[in-house]
Amino acid sequence: MRLNIALLPGDGIGPEILEQGRRVIEAVCAGFGHVFEGSTGLVGASAIEAVGDPYPQETHRLCLASDAVFFGAIGHPRYDNDPSAGVRPEQGLLAMRKRLGLYANLRPVTTFPALLQRSPLRSHLVEGADFLCIRELTGGLYFGRPQGRSEDGNTAYDTCVYTRGEIERILRLAYGYAQRRRGKLTLVDKANVLATSRLWRQTARELEREYPGVETEYLFVDNAAMRLIQAPRSFDVMVTENMFGDILTDEASVITGSLGLLPSASVGLHTSVFEPIHGSYPQAAGKNIANPLATILSAALMFEYAFRLPEEAGVIRRAVEASIEAGRVTEDIVAEGSRACSTSEVGDFVCSQIRALTQAPGKAKAP
Ligand code: IPM
Ligand code: MG
């Protein structure tokens, strides 16, 4: 198969971690006889510097022409807390989501047995937790208009808007995943306060009948924040609007013991984007210390979701598990007293595992 992938390294540690992800894709393609064609594009602060636009038209064209987009991270401290900065790197990410029609962000949360002791929660609560957060990505407060300030500058406003159509398409996607998983869907909202949440809930109540195999649970967002900590194992598929999803997925990510491990996929109308959920970690940029595993696991999601190649995805996951079990990991998850590996050493190890797994007799598939 020919894999035409747009590579968008972005800012901070983005280039270093994406490079390890790229090498992993190459190793998988070599092992399974696929042809990998990658083209690189600018996004974020680096794109502002180069061409004055955080999501240049050329990058957009590259994304539209590719089967999948592999993305590093976006953001630079220079633009934080500076209202005079004008255009911000994050606007590039939001423009990309909107223009590519990426209405659903999928963030699977799984635990790695070797890392259980690193979770801030007690192991018996976390062990075996395995759920999928589905966040609506192109609506709500992030995109609702009007947004801005009154003339005197003393009043600011954001608008939360959702149409039935936007809600229905993501709920159907979420029901589909729930059907293929353990048959439970949790809708997280604030229907006791927000009109948009009430439309979400009403739409779900109507759809519920079409998915008799799925149990639908309704949870207020404050309660959901608590349940994530108290009983993470009680979730199977969680679906929610944009802002709630942003907050809850950060919370969910620490359950596994490292933000550096969670991959994500954004899917929608034109193409799909695969990226780690952590940010650009500017303090670590250029130091070869950042954890590349979330990016490498995002490559696994890409094989699974964009190319429908689950066997290839499985090989990547097994290689990542091997690196965690062997302790060949970066400083954020290394066991106390052990030597931490660099970003590229973790990449080396994962690639060598992939080669070993695909060269074993009977493992490699004919091209
Ligand atoms: C995320 C990030 C972004 C978001 C920021 C960088 C705009 O936090 O992908 O979760 O809020 O969506
Ligand atoms: Mg976020």
Short mmCIF file of N, CA and C and ligand atoms in Angstrom, two decimals, residues 90 93-94 97 107 135 142 246, ligand 1:
data_model
loop_
_atom_site.label_atom_id
_atom_site.label_comp_id
_atom_site.label_asym_id
_atom_site.label_seq_id
_atom_site.Cartn_x
_atom_site.Cartn_y
_atom_site.Cartn_z
N GLU A 90 -1.60 28.89 18.25
CA GLU A 90 -2.77 28.03 18.46
C GLU A 90 -3.84 28.26 17.40
N LEU A 93 -3.65 25.77 14.74
CA LEU A 93 -4.25 24.47 15.06
C LEU A 93 -5.77 24.53 14.88
N LEU A 94 -6.36 25.61 15.38
CA LEU A 94 -7.81 25.74 15.28
C LEU A 94 -8.23 25.88 13.81
N ARG A 97 -8.07 22.44 12.22
CA ARG A 97 -9.20 21.60 12.60
C ARG A 97 -10.45 21.99 11.83
N ARG A 107 -9.34 10.18 21.86
CA ARG A 107 -8.21 10.02 22.76
C ARG A 107 -8.39 8.75 23.60
N ARG A 135 -13.99 13.79 21.81
CA ARG A 135 -14.22 15.22 22.03
C ARG A 135 -14.67 15.87 20.73
N TYR A 142 -15.07 27.30 21.33
CA TYR A 142 -13.86 27.56 20.56
C TYR A 142 -14.15 28.32 19.27
N ASP A 246 -11.62 19.14 26.16
CA ASP A 246 -10.25 19.62 26.33
C ASP A 246 -9.80 19.39 27.77
C1 IPM B 1 -5.50 20.48 22.82
C2 IPM B 1 -4.87 21.82 23.15
C3 IPM B 1 -5.48 22.89 22.26
C4 IPM B 1 -6.97 22.94 22.56
C5 IPM B 1 -4.84 24.27 22.40
C6 IPM B 1 -3.35 24.23 22.12
C7 IPM B 1 -5.51 25.30 21.53
O1 IPM B 1 -5.02 22.12 24.50
O2 IPM B 1 -5.38 20.03 21.66
O3 IPM B 1 -6.10 19.88 23.70
O4 IPM B 1 -7.39 23.64 23.51
O5 IPM B 1 -7.74 22.30 21.86
#
